[in-house]
PDB file of C-alpha atoms in Angstrom:
ATOM      1  CA  UNK C 211      -9.302  -1.849  16.032  1.00  0.00           C
ATOM      2  CA  UNK C 212     -11.663  -2.751  13.201  1.00  0.00           C
ATOM      3  CA  UNK C 213     -10.645  -5.063  10.361  1.00  0.00           C
ATOM      4  CA  UNK C 214     -10.428  -2.300   7.735  1.00  0.00           C
ATOM      5  CA  UNK C 215      -8.046  -0.283   9.900  1.00  0.00           C
ATOM      6  CA  UNK C 216      -5.962  -3.410  10.463  1.00  0.00           C
ATOM      7  CA  UNK C 217      -5.839  -3.976   6.702  1.00  0.00           C
ATOM      8  CA  UNK C 218      -4.702  -0.382   6.168  1.00  0.00           C
ATOM      9  CA  UNK C 219      -2.015  -0.738   8.834  1.00  0.00           C
ATOM     10  CA  UNK C 220      -0.824  -4.032   7.360  1.00  0.00           C
ATOM     11  CA  UNK C 221      -0.667  -2.512   3.882  1.00  0.00           C
ATOM     12  CA  UNK C 222       1.443   0.321   5.301  1.00  0.00           C
ATOM     13  CA  UNK C 223       3.725  -2.293   6.864  1.00  0.00           C
ATOM     14  CA  UNK C 224       4.084  -4.109   3.539  1.00  0.00           C
ATOM     15  CA  UNK C 225       4.928  -0.839   1.774  1.00  0.00           C
ATOM     16  CA  UNK C 226       7.477   0.079   4.442  1.00  0.00           C
ATOM     17  CA  UNK C 227       9.189  -3.312   4.375  1.00  0.00           C
ATOM     18  CA  UNK C 228       9.255  -3.324   0.562  1.00  0.00           C
ATOM     19  CA  UNK C 229      10.657   0.217   0.447  1.00  0.00           C
ATOM     20  CA  UNK C 230      13.382  -0.643   2.968  1.00  0.00           C
ATOM     21  CA  UNK C 231      14.186  -3.903   1.177  1.00  0.00           C
ATOM     22  CA  UNK C 232      14.586  -2.215  -2.200  1.00  0.00           C
ATOM     23  CA  UNK C 233      16.661   0.583  -0.699  1.00  0.00           C
ATOM     24  CA  UNK C 234      18.945  -1.832   1.107  1.00  0.00           C
ATOM     25  CA  UNK C 235      19.426  -3.945  -1.998  1.00  0.00           C
ATOM     26  CA  UNK C 236      20.171  -0.849  -4.044  1.00  0.00           C
ATOM     27  CA  UNK C 237      22.654   0.409  -1.468  1.00  0.00           C
ATOM     28  CA  UNK C 238      24.432  -2.867  -0.711  1.00  0.00           C
ATOM     29  CA  UNK C 239      24.275  -4.844  -3.945  1.00  0.00           C
ATOM     30  CA  UNK C 240      27.668  -5.382  -5.516  1.00  0.00           C
ATOM     31  CA  UNK C 241      28.205  -3.651  -8.846  1.00  0.00           C
ATOM     32  CA  UNK C 242      27.576  -5.784 -11.900  1.00  0.00           C
ATOM     33  CA  UNK C 243      29.096  -5.369 -15.330  1.00  0.00           C
ATOM     34  CA  UNK C 244      26.277  -5.083 -17.861  1.00  0.00           C
ATOM     35  CA  UNK C 245      28.278  -6.224 -20.878  1.00  0.00           C
ATOM     36  CA  UNK C 246      31.823  -6.524 -22.165  1.00  0.00           C
ATOM     37  CA  UNK C 247      31.362  -3.186 -23.961  1.00  0.00           C
ATOM     38  CA  UNK C 248      31.235  -1.313 -20.685  1.00  0.00           C
ATOM     39  CA  UNK C 249      34.141  -0.742 -18.302  1.00  0.00           C
ATOM     40  CA  UNK C 250      34.374  -2.664 -15.061  1.00  0.00           C
ATOM     41  CA  UNK C 251      32.178  -0.888 -12.460  1.00  0.00           C
ATOM     42  CA  UNK C 252      33.886   0.600  -9.435  1.00  0.00           C
ATOM     43  CA  UNK C 253      33.565  -1.218  -6.147  1.00  0.00           C
ATOM     44  CA  UNK C 254      31.118   0.130  -3.571  1.00  0.00           C
ATOM     45  CA  UNK C 255      33.120   2.138  -0.991  1.00  0.00           C
ATOM     46  CA  UNK C 256      30.138   2.277   1.413  1.00  0.00           C
ATOM     47  CA  UNK C 257      30.216  -1.452   2.107  1.00  0.00           C
ATOM     48  CA  UNK C 258      31.701  -1.874   5.568  1.00  0.00           C
ATOM     49  CA  UNK C 259      29.873  -5.058   6.569  1.00  0.00           C
ATOM     50  CA  UNK C 260      31.267  -8.472   5.866  1.00  0.00           C
ATOM     51  CA  UNK C 261      29.989 -10.386   2.845  1.00  0.00           C
ATOM     52  CA  UNK C 262      28.075 -12.908   4.968  1.00  0.00           C
ATOM     53  CA  UNK C 263      25.934 -10.233   6.589  1.00  0.00           C
ATOM     54  CA  UNK C 264      25.239  -8.541   3.254  1.00  0.00           C
ATOM     55  CA  UNK C 265      24.259 -11.845   1.647  1.00  0.00           C
ATOM     56  CA  UNK C 266      21.892 -12.689   4.536  1.00  0.00           C
ATOM     57  CA  UNK C 267      20.073  -9.334   4.523  1.00  0.00           C
ATOM     58  CA  UNK C 268      18.001 -10.018   1.390  1.00  0.00           C
ATOM     59  CA  UNK C 269      16.862 -13.343   2.836  1.00  0.00           C
ATOM     60  CA  UNK C 270      15.841 -11.749   6.118  1.00  0.00           C
ATOM     61  CA  UNK C 271      14.098  -8.834   4.453  1.00  0.00           C
ATOM     62  CA  UNK C 272      12.272 -11.014   1.930  1.00  0.00           C
ATOM     63  CA  UNK C 273      11.115 -13.250   4.792  1.00  0.00           C
ATOM     64  CA  UNK C 274       9.725 -10.153   6.555  1.00  0.00           C
ATOM     65  CA  UNK C 275       7.953  -9.114   3.343  1.00  0.00           C
ATOM     66  CA  UNK C 276       6.414 -12.577   2.896  1.00  0.00           C
ATOM     67  CA  UNK C 277       5.328 -12.621   6.546  1.00  0.00           C
ATOM     68  CA  UNK C 278       3.634  -9.220   6.178  1.00  0.00           C
ATOM     69  CA  UNK C 279       1.874 -10.365   3.005  1.00  0.00           C
ATOM     70  CA  UNK C 280       0.644 -13.529   4.729  1.00  0.00           C
ATOM     71  CA  UNK C 281      -0.694 -11.470   7.631  1.00  0.00           C
ATOM     72  CA  UNK C 282      -2.520  -9.279   5.111  1.00  0.00           C
ATOM     73  CA  UNK C 283      -4.015 -12.378   3.473  1.00  0.00           C
ATOM     74  CA  UNK C 284      -5.139 -13.635   6.877  1.00  0.00           C
ATOM     75  CA  UNK C 285      -6.872 -10.315   7.572  1.00  0.00           C
ATOM     76  CA  UNK C 286      -8.577 -10.409   4.170  1.00  0.00           C
ATOM     77  CA  UNK C 287      -9.830 -13.925   4.820  1.00  0.00           C
ATOM     78  CA  UNK C 288     -11.233 -12.720   8.159  1.00  0.00           C
ATOM     79  CA  UNK C 289     -13.489 -10.217   6.379  1.00  0.00           C
ATOM     80  CA  UNK C 290     -17.137 -11.190   6.608  1.00  0.00           C
ATOM     81  CA  UNK C 291     -18.637 -12.710   3.505  1.00  0.00           C
ATOM     82  CA  UNK C 292     -21.453 -10.828   1.861  1.00  0.00           C
ATOM     83  CA  UNK C 293     -24.803 -12.579   1.928  1.00  0.00           C
ATOM     84  CA  UNK C 294     -25.903 -10.618  -1.096  1.00  0.00           C
ATOM     85  CA  UNK C 295     -24.830 -11.188  -4.661  1.00  0.00           C
ATOM     86  CA  UNK C 296     -22.730  -8.930  -6.825  1.00  0.00           C
ATOM     87  CA  UNK C 297     -25.753  -7.175  -8.331  1.00  0.00           C
ATOM     88  CA  UNK C 298     -27.093  -6.271  -4.890  1.00  0.00           C
ATOM     89  CA  UNK C 299     -23.675  -4.973  -3.867  1.00  0.00           C
ATOM     90  CA  UNK C 300     -23.406  -2.811  -6.997  1.00  0.00           C
ATOM     91  CA  UNK C 301     -26.914  -1.456  -6.366  1.00  0.00           C
ATOM     92  CA  UNK C 302     -25.979  -0.600  -2.769  1.00  0.00           C
ATOM     93  CA  UNK C 303     -22.798   1.160  -3.928  1.00  0.00           C
ATOM     94  CA  UNK C 304     -24.855   3.213  -6.397  1.00  0.00           C
ATOM     95  CA  UNK C 305     -27.303   4.121  -3.612  1.00  0.00           C
ATOM     96  CA  UNK C 306     -24.491   5.213  -1.300  1.00  0.00           C
ATOM     97  CA  UNK C 307     -22.912   7.299  -4.047  1.00  0.00           C
ATOM     98  CA  UNK C 308     -26.301   8.916  -4.751  1.00  0.00           C
ATOM     99  CA  UNK C 309     -26.785   9.752  -1.063  1.00  0.00           C
ATOM    100  CA  UNK C 310     -23.290  11.180  -0.867  1.00  0.00           C
ATOM    101  CA  UNK C 311     -23.908  13.350  -3.941  1.00  0.00           C
ATOM    102  CA  UNK C 312     -27.268  14.525  -2.606  1.00  0.00           C
ATOM    103  CA  UNK C 313     -25.653  15.358   0.759  1.00  0.00           C
ATOM    104  CA  UNK C 314     -22.946  17.339  -1.026  1.00  0.00           C
ATOM    105  CA  UNK C 315     -25.571  19.097  -3.122  1.00  0.00           C
ATOM    106  CA  UNK C 316     -27.575  19.997  -0.002  1.00  0.00           C
ATOM    107  CA  UNK C 317     -24.465  21.292   1.753  1.00  0.00           C
ATOM    108  CA  UNK C 318     -23.538  23.356  -1.291  1.00  0.00           C
ATOM    109  CA  UNK C 319     -27.075  24.785  -1.572  1.00  0.00           C
ATOM    110  CA  UNK C 320     -27.060  25.655   2.130  1.00  0.00           C
ATOM    111  CA  UNK C 321     -23.738  27.429   1.831  1.00  0.00           C
ATOM    112  CA  UNK C 322     -24.999  29.395  -1.184  1.00  0.00           C
ATOM    113  CA  UNK C 323     -28.208  30.362   0.671  1.00  0.00           C
ATOM    114  CA  UNK C 324     -26.234  31.396   3.733  1.00  0.00           C
ATOM    115  CA  UNK C 325     -23.842  33.524   1.693  1.00  0.00           C
ATOM    116  CA  UNK C 326     -26.780  35.221  -0.090  1.00  0.00           C
ATOM    117  CA  UNK C 327     -28.420  36.053   3.262  1.00  0.00           C
ATOM    118  CA  UNK C 328     -25.268  37.702   4.553  1.00  0.00           C
TER     119      UNK C 328
END
């Protein structure tokens, strides 16, 4: 698997872990009273786990998120360095965009010519 695909997969992993972490915290966090002006919030009836397990989950999930981020950083650092400067890179990007536009233009012209012939 190439490095770009690995980066994409790792980014998906980070997003998944973050999504699950936020969802779990939202589901399991104890209610908090925002101010004295508001009534006491009701307790969460969905909590069936003991308090120790619930208090350990954020630590475990945040550790998984940090690990995934570190793996992403390691993959980024494994990317090859460019021998060319920023100006050369910007010029190459412009060239690639031009070629892509000219290819699209050619494909569009061909499709128009083909539809006219029919």
